[in-house]
Each structure stands twice: as C-alpha cells, then as structure tokens.
Amino acid sequence: MKHRTYALLLAATLSVSLLAGCGSSNGANSSQSSDNSSISSSQGSQSSSGSDVSTPDASGSGSDVSTSASGSTSTPDGSQGETQEQAKLTLSRTGFTLFSAGSSYTLKVDGVAEGTKVTFKSGNPDVATVDENGKVVAVKPGNTKITVTAGDQTATCVVACKWEESKPSTGGGSSSGSGSSSSGGGTTTPDPEPSKVDLAAFCTTVTTNYSLPHLSLADSTMLDNYYAGLSSVATEQSQVYINMMSMNMGEISLVQVKDSKDVATVKAIFQARIDSMVNGGAWYPEPTRIWTEQSRVVSNGNYVMMVVGEDCDSIVKDFNALF
C-alpha cells in the first residue's frame, strides 16, 4: 500500500515538473516570439525609415534623367533645330545662255525660309546685269557669274552671252567697184552659195580628227526626244549626232536653215539640249563638267552648230573656216 502511494506521488511530482517545464518553454518561446516580433517590427520600421531616405535620392535621379531626355527631344530654345537639316538654297538654273543684247531670263529661288532677304549680284555687269528680282539682262558677248545670297547660304549661276556682231555686207563697197571695173558693169561679186558647205563631209572630218566617239545620226524620234522643236524647223541640211552612252562625253549637231529667222530658234534648241545635260542629264561628274565647260553654240549665216567635247574650240575654228 505504501509502495503504491509512493508511486502515485512520484508520478504526480513528475507530471507537475513536466507541466512546469513545458510552460516555461512555451513562455520562453512566446517571449522570444514577442522579441522577434519587436525586432521584426523594429527592422520594418528601419526599412520604412530607409525607404524615406532613399526615395528622394532615387526620385531626384529619375528627375534628372527625365529632364535630360526631355531637353534633348523638345528643347524650346532651338537646340532641336540645330540637329535638323537646313533647307538648301537652289536656283532654277545653274547656267544658261542669252543670244542677243537686251534678252533676259529671270532666276527663280527655292529653299529659302519666309522672310529671308535674297540678294542678286552680277560678277560682270558689263556682260549681264541682274536686278533685285533675279532678272538677268544681256549687255554684250561674254561670260559672267550671278551670285545669289539668302541668309548664310549662297548659290551661283553661270551666264553666257553669245551672239555675233553685225558684219558689213561683202557684196558692196570695194567688191562692187572691183566687179564693176573688171566686168564693165555694175554687178557685184555674189556671196558663195550656202549649199556649197557640205555639213555631212564636215562632220566626217571632225569625227576623224577629234575624239567624239559613240555618235549616232539622230532619226525623227531621237530629234523629238533630245532636240524638241528642231524637226519643225525648215532646213536645207541637218546633221545631228547623238551620243547614246550613259557616259556622254560629247556631241555635235549642225543645221542649215532655209530661213535666216530660224537661226535664233535653232540656237535656243541647241542650248536647251546643253542645259538639260548640265542639270542632270549627263549623270556623272566628268560628263557634266564637259557639258558645262566645253559646250559651244555658234552660227555663221544660215548655219548653226552645237559642239560638246574637249576639242570644242578647235572645232569651232574649223567650222568658221568653212565660210
């Protein structure tokens, strides 16, 4: 009986000890959990406080980047305009020819901002003048350059004034007297017949003596395409040779008109052919240079010649020697 009572007391004591131990452990865990919560709360507070410190820095940095990007794309002070390509000043012609004193051509200007002052100046007013509206007027034979200024841009145009001064008639004066004394009458020595000059033979001589390769005698379709209006002019002879190569280094065209009034018309048609090649038709730099610098349109009586090539001046001399 005593042993049983003792065993029950021992079991009760152990139970109480175990319960006390468990309670203490739970309390410690609870306390630790509470402490951890406090620490976590403190850390959360610290994190929140850290956020309060770092947010302005990050915000300020973002503001700086945004401002920089905004300034690079839409700066109101004109910095954006500096990156845009400025409109280029261009003229309606980079070169043209006037065939008589007093004849004129008005240059047109493009690529100029509204309100920009445009000025025109002739390099040699004795050859050709130009007014404030760009009207160029021929004065005497020669070449000059017209300079156009708009703001900080300039452009130029070469003007050629080409015509022959009136020549005294070879049928009168001393020739008449000589004819009268030799023949006993009042007749004059007639001028050579224009048809005596064989343009086909002259072209053969020129292409043999000078370098003008890849030429083809133009048919009616080619004339209409490259020498518009020429087929409508009444002619005695027509020798128009066209270079159909992309590297067009020269051409020669000769015409004898029936009516001397058509000489100026043919010269204008020939010059239009030159101008079209200078202004893009020649494509490549060297052919464009040749058509610009080494092209000639000349006439003698009812004969008109256009020649383009390195030997143009020599060919002009040969042409004039025919008469």
PDB file of C-alpha atoms in Angstrom:
ATOM      1  CA  MET A   1       0.000   0.000   0.000  1.00  0.00           C
ATOM      2  CA  LYS A   2       2.816   2.350   0.904  1.00  0.00           C
ATOM      3  CA  HIS A   3       4.621   1.468  -2.240  1.00  0.00           C
ATOM      4  CA  ARG A   4       1.567   2.244  -4.331  1.00  0.00           C
ATOM      5  CA  THR A   5       1.032   5.555  -2.589  1.00  0.00           C
ATOM      6  CA  TYR A   6       4.678   6.449  -3.104  1.00  0.00           C
ATOM      7  CA  ALA A   7       4.432   5.577  -6.798  1.00  0.00           C
ATOM      8  CA  LEU A   8       1.389   7.771  -7.250  1.00  0.00           C
ATOM      9  CA  LEU A   9       3.096  10.684  -5.507  1.00  0.00           C
ATOM     10  CA  LEU A  10       6.200  10.255  -7.658  1.00  0.00           C
ATOM     11  CA  ALA A  11       4.094  10.200 -10.827  1.00  0.00           C
ATOM     12  CA  ALA A  12       2.245  13.315  -9.719  1.00  0.00           C
ATOM     13  CA  THR A  13       5.503  15.094  -8.986  1.00  0.00           C
ATOM     14  CA  LEU A  14       6.878  14.188 -12.362  1.00  0.00           C
ATOM     15  CA  SER A  15       3.735  15.388 -14.067  1.00  0.00           C
ATOM     16  CA  VAL A  16       3.916  18.730 -12.286  1.00  0.00           C
ATOM     17  CA  SER A  17       7.592  19.078 -13.222  1.00  0.00           C
ATOM     18  CA  LEU A  18       6.857  18.270 -16.804  1.00  0.00           C
ATOM     19  CA  LEU A  19       3.986  20.711 -16.896  1.00  0.00           C
ATOM     20  CA  ALA A  20       6.157  23.406 -15.357  1.00  0.00           C
ATOM     21  CA  GLY A  21       8.907  22.711 -17.853  1.00  0.00           C
ATOM     22  CA  CYS A  22       6.514  22.899 -20.766  1.00  0.00           C
ATOM     23  CA  GLY A  23       5.029  26.101 -19.514  1.00  0.00           C
ATOM     24  CA  SER A  24       8.413  27.681 -19.118  1.00  0.00           C
ATOM     25  CA  SER A  25       9.393  26.609 -22.609  1.00  0.00           C
ATOM     26  CA  ASN A  26       6.228  27.990 -24.102  1.00  0.00           C
ATOM     27  CA  GLY A  27       6.715  31.184 -22.202  1.00  0.00           C
ATOM     28  CA  ALA A  28      10.244  31.487 -23.465  1.00  0.00           C
ATOM     29  CA  ASN A  29       9.086  30.780 -26.986  1.00  0.00           C
ATOM     30  CA  SER A  30       6.340  33.292 -26.548  1.00  0.00           C
ATOM     31  CA  SER A  31       8.774  35.810 -25.140  1.00  0.00           C
ATOM     32  CA  GLN A  32      11.234  35.028 -27.922  1.00  0.00           C
ATOM     33  CA  SER A  33       8.475  35.304 -30.472  1.00  0.00           C
ATOM     34  CA  SER A  34       7.465  38.589 -28.917  1.00  0.00           C
ATOM     35  CA  ASP A  35      11.055  39.745 -29.004  1.00  0.00           C
ATOM     36  CA  ASN A  36      11.380  38.599 -32.592  1.00  0.00           C
ATOM     37  CA  SER A  37       8.205  40.466 -33.401  1.00  0.00           C
ATOM     38  CA  SER A  38       9.671  43.540 -31.804  1.00  0.00           C
ATOM     39  CA  ILE A  39      12.885  43.101 -33.731  1.00  0.00           C
ATOM     40  CA  SER A  40      10.956  42.482 -36.928  1.00  0.00           C
ATOM     41  CA  SER A  41       8.820  45.475 -36.194  1.00  0.00           C
ATOM     42  CA  SER A  42      11.925  47.491 -35.477  1.00  0.00           C
ATOM     43  CA  GLN A  43      13.516  46.272 -38.696  1.00  0.00           C
ATOM     44  CA  GLY A  44      10.324  47.040 -40.577  1.00  0.00           C
ATOM     45  CA  SER A  45      10.373  50.495 -39.065  1.00  0.00           C
ATOM     46  CA  GLN A  46      14.022  50.834 -40.006  1.00  0.00           C
ATOM     47  CA  SER A  47      13.238  49.628 -43.519  1.00  0.00           C
ATOM     48  CA  SER A  48      10.442  52.116 -43.748  1.00  0.00           C
ATOM     49  CA  SER A  49      12.752  54.797 -42.465  1.00  0.00           C
ATOM     50  CA  GLY A  50      15.367  53.692 -45.018  1.00  0.00           C
ATOM     51  CA  SER A  51      12.767  53.994 -47.718  1.00  0.00           C
ATOM     52  CA  ASP A  52      12.088  57.527 -46.586  1.00  0.00           C
ATOM     53  CA  VAL A  53      15.780  58.330 -47.006  1.00  0.00           C
ATOM     54  CA  SER A  54      16.374  56.569 -50.326  1.00  0.00           C
ATOM     55  CA  THR A  55      13.205  57.607 -52.113  1.00  0.00           C
ATOM     56  CA  PRO A  56      14.171  61.288 -52.669  1.00  0.00           C
ATOM     57  CA  ASP A  57      17.591  60.243 -53.968  1.00  0.00           C
ATOM     58  CA  ALA A  58      16.096  57.817 -56.441  1.00  0.00           C
ATOM     59  CA  SER A  59      13.348  60.266 -57.322  1.00  0.00           C
ATOM     60  CA  GLY A  60      15.874  63.033 -57.829  1.00  0.00           C
ATOM     61  CA  SER A  61      17.991  60.833 -60.042  1.00  0.00           C
ATOM     62  CA  GLY A  62      14.981  59.902 -62.156  1.00  0.00           C
ATOM     63  CA  SER A  63      14.027  63.524 -62.439  1.00  0.00           C
ATOM     64  CA  ASP A  64      17.485  64.407 -63.729  1.00  0.00           C
ATOM     65  CA  VAL A  65      17.353  61.705 -66.429  1.00  0.00           C
ATOM     66  CA  SER A  66      13.852  62.690 -67.445  1.00  0.00           C
ATOM     67  CA  THR A  67      14.848  66.328 -67.687  1.00  0.00           C
ATOM     68  CA  SER A  68      17.865  65.449 -69.794  1.00  0.00           C
ATOM     69  CA  ALA A  69      15.821  63.285 -72.168  1.00  0.00           C
ATOM     70  CA  SER A  70      13.120  65.907 -72.406  1.00  0.00           C
ATOM     71  CA  GLY A  71      15.677  68.585 -73.216  1.00  0.00           C
ATOM     72  CA  SER A  72      17.252  66.502 -75.971  1.00  0.00           C
ATOM     73  CA  THR A  73      13.999  65.984 -77.839  1.00  0.00           C
ATOM     74  CA  SER A  74      11.975  69.113 -77.373  1.00  0.00           C
ATOM     75  CA  THR A  75      14.249  71.933 -76.287  1.00  0.00           C
ATOM     76  CA  PRO A  76      12.253  75.132 -76.811  1.00  0.00           C
ATOM     77  CA  ASP A  77      15.342  77.298 -77.311  1.00  0.00           C
ATOM     78  CA  GLY A  78      16.008  75.928 -80.799  1.00  0.00           C
ATOM     79  CA  SER A  79      18.599  73.253 -79.966  1.00  0.00           C
ATOM     80  CA  GLN A  80      16.394  70.729 -81.749  1.00  0.00           C
ATOM     81  CA  GLY A  81      16.511  72.891 -84.867  1.00  0.00           C
ATOM     82  CA  GLU A  82      20.300  72.640 -84.852  1.00  0.00           C
ATOM     83  CA  THR A  83      20.051  68.897 -85.420  1.00  0.00           C
ATOM     84  CA  GLN A  84      17.625  69.273 -88.322  1.00  0.00           C
ATOM     85  CA  GLU A  85      18.941  69.693 -91.851  1.00  0.00           C
ATOM     86  CA  GLN A  86      18.691  73.239 -93.119  1.00  0.00           C
ATOM     87  CA  ALA A  87      16.768  73.790 -96.355  1.00  0.00           C
ATOM     88  CA  LYS A  88      19.214  74.151 -99.235  1.00  0.00           C
ATOM     89  CA  LEU A  89      19.193  77.238-101.432  1.00  0.00           C
ATOM     90  CA  THR A  90      18.668  76.262-105.067  1.00  0.00           C
ATOM     91  CA  LEU A  91      18.207  78.137-108.352  1.00  0.00           C
ATOM     92  CA  SER A  92      16.026  77.366-111.337  1.00  0.00           C
ATOM     93  CA  ARG A  93      19.180  77.273-113.493  1.00  0.00           C
ATOM     94  CA  THR A  94      22.860  76.727-112.773  1.00  0.00           C
ATOM     95  CA  GLY A  95      23.733  78.070-116.207  1.00  0.00           C
ATOM     96  CA  PHE A  96      22.066  79.473-119.315  1.00  0.00           C
ATOM     97  CA  THR A  97      22.813  81.442-122.483  1.00  0.00           C
ATOM     98  CA  LEU A  98      21.386  84.681-123.841  1.00  0.00           C
ATOM     99  CA  PHE A  99      21.670  85.192-127.585  1.00  0.00           C
ATOM    100  CA  SER A 100      21.121  88.921-128.077  1.00  0.00           C
ATOM    101  CA  ALA A 101      21.664  92.224-126.299  1.00  0.00           C
ATOM    102  CA  GLY A 102      18.670  93.040-124.125  1.00  0.00           C
ATOM    103  CA  SER A 103      17.408  89.450-123.938  1.00  0.00           C
ATOM    104  CA  SER A 104      16.662  88.285-120.411  1.00  0.00           C
ATOM    105  CA  TYR A 105      15.956  85.393-118.097  1.00  0.00           C
ATOM    106  CA  THR A 106      14.611  85.553-114.535  1.00  0.00           C
ATOM    107  CA  LEU A 107      16.202  83.247-111.994  1.00  0.00           C
ATOM    108  CA  LYS A 108      13.841  81.564-109.543  1.00  0.00           C
ATOM    109  CA  VAL A 109      14.993  80.820-105.983  1.00  0.00           C
ATOM    110  CA  ASP A 110      13.883  77.880-103.847  1.00  0.00           C
ATOM    111  CA  GLY A 111      14.724  76.572-100.378  1.00  0.00           C
ATOM    112  CA  VAL A 112      14.563  79.964 -98.669  1.00  0.00           C
ATOM    113  CA  ALA A 113      12.714  80.448 -95.393  1.00  0.00           C
ATOM    114  CA  GLU A 114       9.906  83.006 -95.423  1.00  0.00           C
ATOM    115  CA  GLY A 115      11.145  86.453 -94.511  1.00  0.00           C
ATOM    116  CA  THR A 116      14.774  85.781 -95.519  1.00  0.00           C
ATOM    117  CA  LYS A 117      16.299  88.566 -97.615  1.00  0.00           C
ATOM    118  CA  VAL A 118      17.534  87.433-101.031  1.00  0.00           C
ATOM    119  CA  THR A 119      20.116  89.432-102.971  1.00  0.00           C
ATOM    120  CA  PHE A 120      21.460  89.027-106.511  1.00  0.00           C
ATOM    121  CA  LYS A 121      24.828  90.229-107.800  1.00  0.00           C
ATOM    122  CA  SER A 122      26.453  90.061-111.230  1.00  0.00           C
ATOM    123  CA  GLY A 123      30.156  89.343-111.355  1.00  0.00           C
ATOM    124  CA  ASN A 124      30.462  91.467-114.514  1.00  0.00           C
ATOM    125  CA  PRO A 125      27.612  93.932-115.139  1.00  0.00           C
ATOM    126  CA  ASP A 126      29.243  94.897-118.451  1.00  0.00           C
ATOM    127  CA  VAL A 127      28.298  91.422-119.744  1.00  0.00           C
ATOM    128  CA  ALA A 128      24.983  90.906-117.955  1.00  0.00           C
ATOM    129  CA  THR A 129      23.095  92.761-115.250  1.00  0.00           C
ATOM    130  CA  VAL A 130      20.706  91.395-112.630  1.00  0.00           C
ATOM    131  CA  ASP A 131      18.058  93.215-110.599  1.00  0.00           C
ATOM    132  CA  GLU A 132      16.654  92.582-107.129  1.00  0.00           C
ATOM    133  CA  ASN A 133      14.054  90.186-108.566  1.00  0.00           C
ATOM    134  CA  GLY A 134      16.629  87.948-110.279  1.00  0.00           C
ATOM    135  CA  LYS A 135      16.044  89.226-113.823  1.00  0.00           C
ATOM    136  CA  VAL A 136      19.253  88.808-115.839  1.00  0.00           C
ATOM    137  CA  VAL A 137      19.681  91.029-118.918  1.00  0.00           C
ATOM    138  CA  ALA A 138      22.373  90.528-121.564  1.00  0.00           C
ATOM    139  CA  VAL A 139      24.590  93.503-122.338  1.00  0.00           C
ATOM    140  CA  LYS A 140      27.446  92.247-124.529  1.00  0.00           C
ATOM    141  CA  PRO A 141      29.096  88.953-125.504  1.00  0.00           C
ATOM    142  CA  GLY A 142      30.999  87.261-122.716  1.00  0.00           C
ATOM    143  CA  ASN A 143      30.531  85.172-119.592  1.00  0.00           C
ATOM    144  CA  THR A 144      29.706  86.193-116.048  1.00  0.00           C
ATOM    145  CA  LYS A 145      28.533  84.643-112.810  1.00  0.00           C
ATOM    146  CA  ILE A 146      25.393  85.591-110.924  1.00  0.00           C
ATOM    147  CA  THR A 147      25.701  85.104-107.150  1.00  0.00           C
ATOM    148  CA  VAL A 148      22.562  84.732-105.046  1.00  0.00           C
ATOM    149  CA  THR A 149      22.704  85.168-101.270  1.00  0.00           C
ATOM    150  CA  ALA A 150      19.982  84.232 -98.768  1.00  0.00           C
ATOM    151  CA  GLY A 151      20.939  84.390 -95.099  1.00  0.00           C
ATOM    152  CA  ASP A 152      24.170  82.430 -94.706  1.00  0.00           C
ATOM    153  CA  GLN A 153      23.687  80.485 -97.954  1.00  0.00           C
ATOM    154  CA  THR A 154      24.893  81.299-101.464  1.00  0.00           C
ATOM    155  CA  ALA A 155      24.374  79.816-104.919  1.00  0.00           C
ATOM    156  CA  THR A 156      25.750  80.730-108.321  1.00  0.00           C
ATOM    157  CA  CYS A 157      24.660  80.603-111.943  1.00  0.00           C
ATOM    158  CA  VAL A 158      26.916  80.998-114.986  1.00  0.00           C
ATOM    159  CA  VAL A 159      25.526  83.242-117.711  1.00  0.00           C
ATOM    160  CA  ALA A 160      26.915  83.157-121.243  1.00  0.00           C
ATOM    161  CA  CYS A 161      26.064  85.975-123.639  1.00  0.00           C
ATOM    162  CA  LYS A 162      26.734  84.717-127.147  1.00  0.00           C
ATOM    163  CA  TRP A 163      25.952  86.439-130.371  1.00  0.00           C
ATOM    164  CA  GLU A 164      27.830  87.751-133.374  1.00  0.00           C
ATOM    165  CA  GLU A 165      28.117  91.413-134.071  1.00  0.00           C
ATOM    166  CA  SER A 166      26.659  92.501-137.404  1.00  0.00           C
ATOM    167  CA  LYS A 167      29.129  92.110-140.230  1.00  0.00           C
ATOM    168  CA  PRO A 168      29.274  94.503-143.189  1.00  0.00           C
ATOM    169  CA  SER A 169      27.980  93.072-146.421  1.00  0.00           C
ATOM    170  CA  THR A 170      30.677  91.579-148.615  1.00  0.00           C
ATOM    171  CA  GLY A 171      28.684  92.313-151.723  1.00  0.00           C
ATOM    172  CA  GLY A 172      29.161  96.090-151.757  1.00  0.00           C
ATOM    173  CA  GLY A 173      31.884  98.659-151.269  1.00  0.00           C
ATOM    174  CA  SER A 174      35.219  97.841-152.792  1.00  0.00           C
ATOM    175  CA  SER A 175      33.983  94.487-154.028  1.00  0.00           C
ATOM    176  CA  SER A 176      31.350  96.273-156.041  1.00  0.00           C
ATOM    177  CA  GLY A 177      33.921  98.635-157.516  1.00  0.00           C
ATOM    178  CA  SER A 178      36.228  95.783-158.349  1.00  0.00           C
ATOM    179  CA  GLY A 179      33.454  93.899-160.009  1.00  0.00           C
ATOM    180  CA  SER A 180      32.441  96.958-161.961  1.00  0.00           C
ATOM    181  CA  SER A 181      35.931  97.610-163.268  1.00  0.00           C
ATOM    182  CA  SER A 182      36.598  94.018-164.192  1.00  0.00           C
ATOM    183  CA  SER A 183      33.325  93.271-165.851  1.00  0.00           C
ATOM    184  CA  GLY A 184      32.482  96.663-167.235  1.00  0.00           C
ATOM    185  CA  GLY A 185      29.136  96.575-165.496  1.00  0.00           C
ATOM    186  CA  GLY A 186      27.607  97.437-162.149  1.00  0.00           C
ATOM    187  CA  THR A 187      27.255  93.871-160.893  1.00  0.00           C
ATOM    188  CA  THR A 188      28.725  92.700-157.595  1.00  0.00           C
ATOM    189  CA  THR A 189      30.525  89.533-156.774  1.00  0.00           C
ATOM    190  CA  PRO A 190      27.911  87.207-155.251  1.00  0.00           C
ATOM    191  CA  ASP A 191      28.441  85.513-151.907  1.00  0.00           C
ATOM    192  CA  PRO A 192      29.266  81.819-152.106  1.00  0.00           C
ATOM    193  CA  GLU A 193      26.213  79.632-152.306  1.00  0.00           C
ATOM    194  CA  PRO A 194      25.331  78.352-148.796  1.00  0.00           C
ATOM    195  CA  SER A 195      24.764  74.866-150.161  1.00  0.00           C
ATOM    196  CA  LYS A 196      28.440  74.723-151.081  1.00  0.00           C
ATOM    197  CA  VAL A 197      29.222  73.881-147.449  1.00  0.00           C
ATOM    198  CA  ASP A 198      28.713  70.147-147.057  1.00  0.00           C
ATOM    199  CA  LEU A 199      27.778  69.541-143.436  1.00  0.00           C
ATOM    200  CA  ALA A 200      27.935  65.761-143.728  1.00  0.00           C
ATOM    201  CA  ALA A 201      31.510  65.963-145.037  1.00  0.00           C
ATOM    202  CA  PHE A 202      32.421  68.394-142.275  1.00  0.00           C
ATOM    203  CA  CYS A 203      31.043  66.029-139.630  1.00  0.00           C
ATOM    204  CA  THR A 204      33.092  63.195-141.067  1.00  0.00           C
ATOM    205  CA  THR A 205      36.226  65.353-140.913  1.00  0.00           C
ATOM    206  CA  VAL A 206      35.514  66.386-137.318  1.00  0.00           C
ATOM    207  CA  THR A 207      34.865  62.868-136.036  1.00  0.00           C
ATOM    208  CA  THR A 208      38.021  61.682-137.804  1.00  0.00           C
ATOM    209  CA  ASN A 209      40.308  64.418-136.494  1.00  0.00           C
ATOM    210  CA  TYR A 210      38.893  64.743-132.982  1.00  0.00           C
ATOM    211  CA  SER A 211      37.712  62.445-130.240  1.00  0.00           C
ATOM    212  CA  LEU A 212      33.906  62.263-130.393  1.00  0.00           C
ATOM    213  CA  PRO A 213      33.133  58.551-130.003  1.00  0.00           C
ATOM    214  CA  HIS A 214      29.857  56.622-129.971  1.00  0.00           C
ATOM    215  CA  LEU A 215      27.856  59.064-132.092  1.00  0.00           C
ATOM    216  CA  SER A 216      24.720  58.097-133.982  1.00  0.00           C
ATOM    217  CA  LEU A 217      22.888  60.152-136.598  1.00  0.00           C
ATOM    218  CA  ALA A 218      19.560  61.070-134.999  1.00  0.00           C
ATOM    219  CA  ASP A 219      16.300  59.914-136.533  1.00  0.00           C
ATOM    220  CA  SER A 220      12.998  61.762-136.134  1.00  0.00           C
ATOM    221  CA  THR A 221      12.177  60.048-132.829  1.00  0.00           C
ATOM    222  CA  MET A 222      15.555  60.909-131.345  1.00  0.00           C
ATOM    223  CA  LEU A 223      15.207  64.504-132.505  1.00  0.00           C
ATOM    224  CA  ASP A 224      11.856  64.846-130.783  1.00  0.00           C
ATOM    225  CA  ASN A 225      13.219  63.307-127.579  1.00  0.00           C
ATOM    226  CA  TYR A 226      16.505  65.180-127.316  1.00  0.00           C
ATOM    227  CA  TYR A 227      16.126  68.266-129.525  1.00  0.00           C
ATOM    228  CA  ALA A 228      12.476  69.167-129.081  1.00  0.00           C
ATOM    229  CA  GLY A 229      11.214  71.528-131.787  1.00  0.00           C
ATOM    230  CA  LEU A 230      14.063  71.006-134.230  1.00  0.00           C
ATOM    231  CA  SER A 231      12.075  68.743-136.550  1.00  0.00           C
ATOM    232  CA  SER A 232       9.572  71.600-137.013  1.00  0.00           C
ATOM    233  CA  VAL A 233      12.237  73.945-138.432  1.00  0.00           C
ATOM    234  CA  ALA A 234      12.630  74.007-142.222  1.00  0.00           C
ATOM    235  CA  THR A 235      16.213  73.058-143.054  1.00  0.00           C
ATOM    236  CA  GLU A 236      18.441  72.623-146.078  1.00  0.00           C
ATOM    237  CA  GLN A 237      20.773  70.259-144.233  1.00  0.00           C
ATOM    238  CA  SER A 238      20.631  68.590-140.844  1.00  0.00           C
ATOM    239  CA  GLN A 239      23.426  66.572-139.270  1.00  0.00           C
ATOM    240  CA  VAL A 240      22.534  65.876-135.640  1.00  0.00           C
ATOM    241  CA  TYR A 241      24.710  63.255-133.982  1.00  0.00           C
ATOM    242  CA  ILE A 242      23.751  61.990-130.522  1.00  0.00           C
ATOM    243  CA  ASN A 243      25.831  60.021-128.038  1.00  0.00           C
ATOM    244  CA  MET A 244      23.519  57.389-126.543  1.00  0.00           C
ATOM    245  CA  MET A 245      26.066  56.137-123.994  1.00  0.00           C
ATOM    246  CA  SER A 246      25.444  56.775-120.288  1.00  0.00           C
ATOM    247  CA  MET A 247      28.900  58.377-120.155  1.00  0.00           C
ATOM    248  CA  ASN A 248      28.064  61.054-122.722  1.00  0.00           C
ATOM    249  CA  MET A 249      31.338  62.888-123.272  1.00  0.00           C
ATOM    250  CA  GLY A 250      30.236  64.958-126.252  1.00  0.00           C
ATOM    251  CA  GLU A 251      28.009  65.553-129.270  1.00  0.00           C
ATOM    252  CA  ILE A 252      27.940  67.555-132.464  1.00  0.00           C
ATOM    253  CA  SER A 253      24.946  68.918-134.345  1.00  0.00           C
ATOM    254  CA  LEU A 254      24.895  71.085-137.466  1.00  0.00           C
ATOM    255  CA  VAL A 255      21.916  72.580-139.246  1.00  0.00           C
ATOM    256  CA  GLN A 256      21.455  74.836-142.271  1.00  0.00           C
ATOM    257  CA  VAL A 257      18.079  76.570-142.021  1.00  0.00           C
ATOM    258  CA  LYS A 258      16.109  77.757-145.037  1.00  0.00           C
ATOM    259  CA  ASP A 259      15.023  80.985-143.374  1.00  0.00           C
ATOM    260  CA  SER A 260      17.589  83.067-141.525  1.00  0.00           C
ATOM    261  CA  LYS A 261      14.892  83.973-138.999  1.00  0.00           C
ATOM    262  CA  ASP A 262      15.112  80.409-137.712  1.00  0.00           C
ATOM    263  CA  VAL A 263      18.778  80.719-136.714  1.00  0.00           C
ATOM    264  CA  ALA A 264      17.887  82.034-133.251  1.00  0.00           C
ATOM    265  CA  THR A 265      15.320  79.259-132.823  1.00  0.00           C
ATOM    266  CA  VAL A 266      17.846  76.535-133.610  1.00  0.00           C
ATOM    267  CA  LYS A 267      20.423  78.102-131.299  1.00  0.00           C
ATOM    268  CA  ALA A 268      17.881  78.108-128.487  1.00  0.00           C
ATOM    269  CA  ILE A 269      17.067  74.435-129.125  1.00  0.00           C
ATOM    270  CA  PHE A 270      20.763  73.538-129.050  1.00  0.00           C
ATOM    271  CA  GLN A 271      21.251  75.479-125.821  1.00  0.00           C
ATOM    272  CA  ALA A 272      18.266  73.742-124.245  1.00  0.00           C
ATOM    273  CA  ARG A 273      19.949  70.413-125.015  1.00  0.00           C
ATOM    274  CA  ILE A 274      23.100  71.600-123.224  1.00  0.00           C
ATOM    275  CA  ASP A 275      21.148  72.893-120.250  1.00  0.00           C
ATOM    276  CA  SER A 276      19.273  69.605-119.842  1.00  0.00           C
ATOM    277  CA  MET A 277      22.550  67.685-119.764  1.00  0.00           C
ATOM    278  CA  VAL A 278      24.180  70.116-117.341  1.00  0.00           C
ATOM    279  CA  ASN A 279      21.189  69.912-114.993  1.00  0.00           C
ATOM    280  CA  GLY A 280      21.192  66.149-114.501  1.00  0.00           C
ATOM    281  CA  GLY A 281      21.098  64.584-117.964  1.00  0.00           C
ATOM    282  CA  ALA A 282      24.837  63.868-118.058  1.00  0.00           C
ATOM    283  CA  TRP A 283      24.566  61.933-114.753  1.00  0.00           C
ATOM    284  CA  TYR A 284      28.263  61.556-113.961  1.00  0.00           C
ATOM    285  CA  PRO A 285      30.688  64.274-112.750  1.00  0.00           C
ATOM    286  CA  GLU A 286      33.082  64.259-115.713  1.00  0.00           C
ATOM    287  CA  PRO A 287      30.409  64.329-118.470  1.00  0.00           C
ATOM    288  CA  THR A 288      28.587  67.056-116.516  1.00  0.00           C
ATOM    289  CA  ARG A 289      31.810  69.079-116.377  1.00  0.00           C
ATOM    290  CA  ILE A 290      32.337  68.713-120.117  1.00  0.00           C
ATOM    291  CA  TRP A 291      28.761  69.742-120.963  1.00  0.00           C
ATOM    292  CA  THR A 292      29.093  72.697-118.590  1.00  0.00           C
ATOM    293  CA  GLU A 293      32.533  74.000-119.542  1.00  0.00           C
ATOM    294  CA  GLN A 294      33.201  72.693-123.051  1.00  0.00           C
ATOM    295  CA  SER A 295      29.982  73.255-124.952  1.00  0.00           C
ATOM    296  CA  ARG A 296      29.600  75.817-127.735  1.00  0.00           C
ATOM    297  CA  VAL A 297      26.721  77.048-129.895  1.00  0.00           C
ATOM    298  CA  VAL A 298      27.795  79.149-132.880  1.00  0.00           C
ATOM    299  CA  SER A 299      26.317  80.323-136.147  1.00  0.00           C
ATOM    300  CA  ASN A 300      27.519  81.655-139.460  1.00  0.00           C
ATOM    301  CA  GLY A 301      24.890  82.863-141.893  1.00  0.00           C
ATOM    302  CA  ASN A 302      22.175  80.232-142.012  1.00  0.00           C
ATOM    303  CA  TYR A 303      24.404  77.596-140.462  1.00  0.00           C
ATOM    304  CA  VAL A 304      24.243  76.694-136.774  1.00  0.00           C
ATOM    305  CA  MET A 305      26.492  74.308-134.892  1.00  0.00           C
ATOM    306  CA  MET A 306      26.445  72.855-131.398  1.00  0.00           C
ATOM    307  CA  VAL A 307      29.591  71.035-130.332  1.00  0.00           C
ATOM    308  CA  VAL A 308      30.421  69.489-126.966  1.00  0.00           C
ATOM    309  CA  GLY A 309      33.800  67.989-126.202  1.00  0.00           C
ATOM    310  CA  GLU A 310      37.374  68.575-125.134  1.00  0.00           C
ATOM    311  CA  ASP A 311      38.277  70.000-128.570  1.00  0.00           C
ATOM    312  CA  CYS A 312      35.239  72.252-128.898  1.00  0.00           C
ATOM    313  CA  ASP A 313      37.183  75.470-129.529  1.00  0.00           C
ATOM    314  CA  SER A 314      39.303  73.880-132.273  1.00  0.00           C
ATOM    315  CA  ILE A 315      36.161  72.518-133.922  1.00  0.00           C
ATOM    316  CA  VAL A 316      34.583  75.996-133.808  1.00  0.00           C
ATOM    317  CA  LYS A 317      37.630  77.389-135.621  1.00  0.00           C
ATOM    318  CA  ASP A 318      37.317  74.674-138.278  1.00  0.00           C
ATOM    319  CA  PHE A 319      33.613  75.492-138.633  1.00  0.00           C
ATOM    320  CA  ASN A 320      34.226  79.214-139.117  1.00  0.00           C
ATOM    321  CA  ALA A 321      36.959  78.464-141.643  1.00  0.00           C
ATOM    322  CA  LEU A 322      34.300  76.937-143.923  1.00  0.00           C
ATOM    323  CA  PHE A 323      32.879  80.367-144.746  1.00  0.00           C
TER     324      PHE A 323
END
